[in-house]
Coordinates of C-alpha atoms and ligand atoms in Angstrom, one line a residue:
X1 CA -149.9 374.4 112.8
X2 CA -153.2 372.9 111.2
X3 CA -154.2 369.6 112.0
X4 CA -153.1 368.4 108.7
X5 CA -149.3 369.9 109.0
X6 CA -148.9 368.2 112.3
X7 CA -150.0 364.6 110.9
X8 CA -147.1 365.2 108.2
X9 CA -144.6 366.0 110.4
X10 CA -145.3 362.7 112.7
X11 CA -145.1 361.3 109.5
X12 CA -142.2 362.3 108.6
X13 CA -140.8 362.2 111.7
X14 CA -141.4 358.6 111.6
X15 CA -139.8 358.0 108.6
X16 CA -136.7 360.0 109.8
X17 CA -136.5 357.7 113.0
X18 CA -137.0 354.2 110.3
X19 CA -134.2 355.2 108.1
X20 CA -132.0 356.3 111.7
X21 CA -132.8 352.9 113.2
X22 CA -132.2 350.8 109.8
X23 CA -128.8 352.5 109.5
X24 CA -127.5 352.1 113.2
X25 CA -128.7 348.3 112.5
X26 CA -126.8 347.8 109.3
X27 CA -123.7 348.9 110.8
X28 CA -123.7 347.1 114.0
X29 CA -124.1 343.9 111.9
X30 CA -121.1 345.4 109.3
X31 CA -118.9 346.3 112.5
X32 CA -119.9 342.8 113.8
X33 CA -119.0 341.0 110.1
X34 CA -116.0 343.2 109.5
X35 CA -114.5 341.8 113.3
X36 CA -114.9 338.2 111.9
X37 CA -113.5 338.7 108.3
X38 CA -110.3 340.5 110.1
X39 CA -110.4 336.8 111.7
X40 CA -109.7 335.1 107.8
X41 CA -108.3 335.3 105.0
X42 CA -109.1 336.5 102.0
X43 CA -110.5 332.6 100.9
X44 CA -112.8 332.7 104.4
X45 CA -109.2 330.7 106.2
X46 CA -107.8 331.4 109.6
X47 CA -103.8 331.5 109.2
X48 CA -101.5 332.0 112.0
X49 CA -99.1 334.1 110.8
X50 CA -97.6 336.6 113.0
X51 CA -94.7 335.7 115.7
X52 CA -97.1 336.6 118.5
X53 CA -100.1 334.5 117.8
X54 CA -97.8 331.5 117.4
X55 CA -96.2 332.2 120.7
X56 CA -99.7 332.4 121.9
X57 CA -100.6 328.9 120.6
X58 CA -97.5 327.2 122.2
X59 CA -98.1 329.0 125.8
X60 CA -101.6 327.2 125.0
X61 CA -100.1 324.1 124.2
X62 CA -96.6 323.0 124.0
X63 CA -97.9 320.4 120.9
X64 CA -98.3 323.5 119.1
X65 CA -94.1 323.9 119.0
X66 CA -92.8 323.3 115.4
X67 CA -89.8 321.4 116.1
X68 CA -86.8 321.7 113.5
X69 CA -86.7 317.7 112.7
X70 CA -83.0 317.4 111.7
X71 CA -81.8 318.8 115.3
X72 CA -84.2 316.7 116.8
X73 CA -83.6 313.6 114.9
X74 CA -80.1 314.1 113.3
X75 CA -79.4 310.8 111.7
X76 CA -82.7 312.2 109.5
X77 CA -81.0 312.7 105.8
X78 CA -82.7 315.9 104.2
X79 CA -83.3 316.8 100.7
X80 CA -86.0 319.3 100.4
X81 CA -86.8 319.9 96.9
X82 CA -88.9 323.2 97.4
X83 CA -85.2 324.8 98.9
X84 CA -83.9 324.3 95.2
X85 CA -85.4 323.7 91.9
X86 CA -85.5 319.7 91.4
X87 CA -89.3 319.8 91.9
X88 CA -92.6 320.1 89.8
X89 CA -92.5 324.1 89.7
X90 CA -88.7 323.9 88.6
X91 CA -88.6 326.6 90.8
X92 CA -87.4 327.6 94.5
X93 CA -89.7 328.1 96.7
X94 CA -87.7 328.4 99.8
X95 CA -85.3 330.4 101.1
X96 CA -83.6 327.4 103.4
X97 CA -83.6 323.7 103.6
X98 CA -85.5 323.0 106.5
X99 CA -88.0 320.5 108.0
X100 CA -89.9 321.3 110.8
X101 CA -93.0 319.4 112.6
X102 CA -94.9 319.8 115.4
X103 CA -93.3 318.7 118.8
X104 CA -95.5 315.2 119.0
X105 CA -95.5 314.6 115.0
X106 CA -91.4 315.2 115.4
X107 CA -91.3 312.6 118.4
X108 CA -93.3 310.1 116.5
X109 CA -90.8 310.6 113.6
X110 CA -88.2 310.1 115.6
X111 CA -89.2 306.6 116.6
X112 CA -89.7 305.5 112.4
X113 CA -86.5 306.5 112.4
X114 CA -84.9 304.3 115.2
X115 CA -87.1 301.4 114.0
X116 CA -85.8 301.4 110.1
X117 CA -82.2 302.0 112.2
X118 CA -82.5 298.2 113.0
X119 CA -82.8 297.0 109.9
X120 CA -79.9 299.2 108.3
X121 CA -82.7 302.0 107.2
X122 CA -83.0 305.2 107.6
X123 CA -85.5 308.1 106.3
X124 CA -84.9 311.1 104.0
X125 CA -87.1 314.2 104.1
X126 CA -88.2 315.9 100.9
X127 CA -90.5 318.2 102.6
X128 CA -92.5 318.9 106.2
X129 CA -94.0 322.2 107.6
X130 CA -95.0 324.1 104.5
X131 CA -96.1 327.9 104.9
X132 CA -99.4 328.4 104.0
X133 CA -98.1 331.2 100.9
X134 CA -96.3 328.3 99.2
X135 CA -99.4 326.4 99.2
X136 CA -101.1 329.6 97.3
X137 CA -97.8 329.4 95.0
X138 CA -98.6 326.1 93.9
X139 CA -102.5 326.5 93.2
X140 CA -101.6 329.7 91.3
X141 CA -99.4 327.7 89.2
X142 CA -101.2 324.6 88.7
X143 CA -104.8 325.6 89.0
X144 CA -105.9 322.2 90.1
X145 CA -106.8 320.8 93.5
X146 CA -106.1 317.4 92.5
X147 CA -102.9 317.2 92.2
X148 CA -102.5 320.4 94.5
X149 CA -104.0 321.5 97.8
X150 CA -106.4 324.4 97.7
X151 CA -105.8 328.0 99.6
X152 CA -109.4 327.6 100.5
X153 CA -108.3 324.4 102.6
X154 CA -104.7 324.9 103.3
X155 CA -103.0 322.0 103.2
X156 CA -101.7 319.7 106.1
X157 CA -98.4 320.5 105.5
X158 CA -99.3 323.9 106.3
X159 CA -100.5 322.3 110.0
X160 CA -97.1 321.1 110.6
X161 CA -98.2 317.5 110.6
X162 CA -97.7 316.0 107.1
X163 CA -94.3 314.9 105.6
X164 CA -93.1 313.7 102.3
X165 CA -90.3 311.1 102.9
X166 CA -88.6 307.7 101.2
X167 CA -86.5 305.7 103.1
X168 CA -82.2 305.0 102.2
X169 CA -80.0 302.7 102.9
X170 CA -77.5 304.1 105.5
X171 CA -74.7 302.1 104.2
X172 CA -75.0 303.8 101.3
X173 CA -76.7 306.5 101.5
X174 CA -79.2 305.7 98.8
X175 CA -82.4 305.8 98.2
X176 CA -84.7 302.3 98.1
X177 CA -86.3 301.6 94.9
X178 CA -90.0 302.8 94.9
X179 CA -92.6 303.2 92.6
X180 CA -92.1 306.3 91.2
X181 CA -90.2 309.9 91.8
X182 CA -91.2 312.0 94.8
X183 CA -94.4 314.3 93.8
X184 CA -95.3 312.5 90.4
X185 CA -98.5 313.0 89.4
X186 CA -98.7 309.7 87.6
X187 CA -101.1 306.5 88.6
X188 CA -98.5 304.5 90.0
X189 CA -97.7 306.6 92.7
X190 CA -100.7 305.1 93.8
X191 CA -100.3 303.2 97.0
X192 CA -102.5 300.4 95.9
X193 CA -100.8 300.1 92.5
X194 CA -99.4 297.0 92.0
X195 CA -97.8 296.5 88.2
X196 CA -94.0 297.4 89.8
X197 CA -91.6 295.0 90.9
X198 CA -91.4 293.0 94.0
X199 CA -89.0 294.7 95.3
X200 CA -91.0 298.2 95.3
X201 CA -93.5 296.6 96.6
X202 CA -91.7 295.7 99.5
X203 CA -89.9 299.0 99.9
X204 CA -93.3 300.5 99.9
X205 CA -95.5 298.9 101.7
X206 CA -92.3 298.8 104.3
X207 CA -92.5 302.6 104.7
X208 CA -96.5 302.4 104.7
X209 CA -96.2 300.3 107.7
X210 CA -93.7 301.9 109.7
X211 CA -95.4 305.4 109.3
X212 CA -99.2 303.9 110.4
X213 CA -97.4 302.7 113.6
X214 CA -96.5 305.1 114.5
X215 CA -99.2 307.7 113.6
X216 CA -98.8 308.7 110.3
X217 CA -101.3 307.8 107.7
X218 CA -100.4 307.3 103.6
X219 CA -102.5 309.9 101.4
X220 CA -103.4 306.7 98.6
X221 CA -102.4 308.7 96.3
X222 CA -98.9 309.5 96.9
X223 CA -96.8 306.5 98.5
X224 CA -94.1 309.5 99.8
X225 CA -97.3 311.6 101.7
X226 CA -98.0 311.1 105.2
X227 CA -100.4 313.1 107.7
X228 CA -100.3 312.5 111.5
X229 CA -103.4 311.6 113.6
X230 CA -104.1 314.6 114.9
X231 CA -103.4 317.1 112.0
X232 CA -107.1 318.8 112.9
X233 CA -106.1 320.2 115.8
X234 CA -103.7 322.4 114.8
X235 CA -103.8 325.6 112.9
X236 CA -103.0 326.9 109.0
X237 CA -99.2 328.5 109.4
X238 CA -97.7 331.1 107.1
X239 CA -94.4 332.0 109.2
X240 CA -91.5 331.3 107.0
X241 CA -88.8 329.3 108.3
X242 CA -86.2 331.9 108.9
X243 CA -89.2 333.6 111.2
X244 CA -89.3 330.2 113.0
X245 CA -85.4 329.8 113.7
X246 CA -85.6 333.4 115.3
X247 CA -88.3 332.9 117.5
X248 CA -86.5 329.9 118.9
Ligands
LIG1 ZN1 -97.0 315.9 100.9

């Protein structure tokens, strides 16, 4: 070999190791990206949703149980408008009506309840744990993260820790006048509005009250929507409620 055929061949031999090293790089860092997108979703969101990793989560912590409401609490009155079709979509969403929360969001419930008891009150449910695919139902529909929560977010229904409620009368079953119907989009379901009557007022700021002491916190703009205190430490859900009952 001349002198001037071996310099080529380290040459290229070089070249050969470069593009070897630059490919084993590139697909240690794909393997390494590819571990952490399994991880998400397809909008960059961790969501529990198998059986297992849920079990998982409450051998972790027992706070991470989703507790059926109504057996917990079962003077609670339900009427979940997502199980039927009186609701913005005018469509069913789910399959059953059922409310669940997560064990210390349920307990807290549970004492609203026995305090509005005392005065003759009582609470009805119009929605609590919401699976994280209804949540991408919704934004499909409406398109619009104001009045619906994003699938890039979730939403903190989806964390088992937000309830829509209003409270009745247990005499007769009825529901208290309020501002406006549950999930309006309009201003005065606003929980600073003030142009209604007295009485709504009242009612309101009754419900407002009750929920903040015990945990829950009014979203401003809804006076039915309430998120417990520690909604951030709990995970994105997409089990469906029939998956729930069975793993009980
Ligand atoms: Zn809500």
């Amino acid at each position: 070999m001349s002198n001037i055929s071996i310099k080529k061949y380290h040459q290229f031999g070089n070249l050969f190791n470069y593009i070897k090293i630059t490919l084993l790089v590139s697909f240690a860092a794909y393997s390494m990206n590819y571990a952490q997108i399994q991880d998400k979703n397809k909008y960059n969101l961790r969501v529990i949703d198998t059986e297992q990793a849920y079990k998982e989560l409450i051998q972790k912590n027992s706070s991470n149980n989703l507790v059926d409401i109504k057996k917990l609490i079962p003077s609670l009155k339900l009427d979940i408008r997502y199980a039927g079709k009186n609701n913005f979509l005018h469509e069913q969403v789910y399959n059953y009506a059922k409310a669940f929360l997560r064990l210390p969001a349920a307990a807290a419930l549970k004492k609203v309840q026995k305090e509005l008891q005392k005065m003759g009150l009582g609470l009805k449910i119009f929605d609590a744990y919401r699976p994280y695919r209804a949540t991408v139902k919704f934004y499909d529909k409406v398109k619009d993260t104001q009045y619906v929560a994003s699938p890039w977010s979730g939403s903190r229904h989806n964390r088992g820790c937000a309830v829509d409620l209003t409270i009745i009368s247990l005499k007769t079953g009825k529901e208290l006048s309020m501002p406006t119907e549950f999930d309006s989009f309009r201003e005065t379901a606003h929980s600073d509005y003030l142009n209604l009557s007295s009485e709504q007022i009242k009612n309101r700021d009754l419900l407002i009250g009750v929920m903040a002491k015990y945990g829950f916190e009014n979203l401003p703009t809804e006076w039915w929507h309430y998120d417990f205190k520690d909604w951030g430490k709990y995970d994105i859900m997409d089990l469906s409620f029939e998956q729930l009952e069975g793993i009980k």
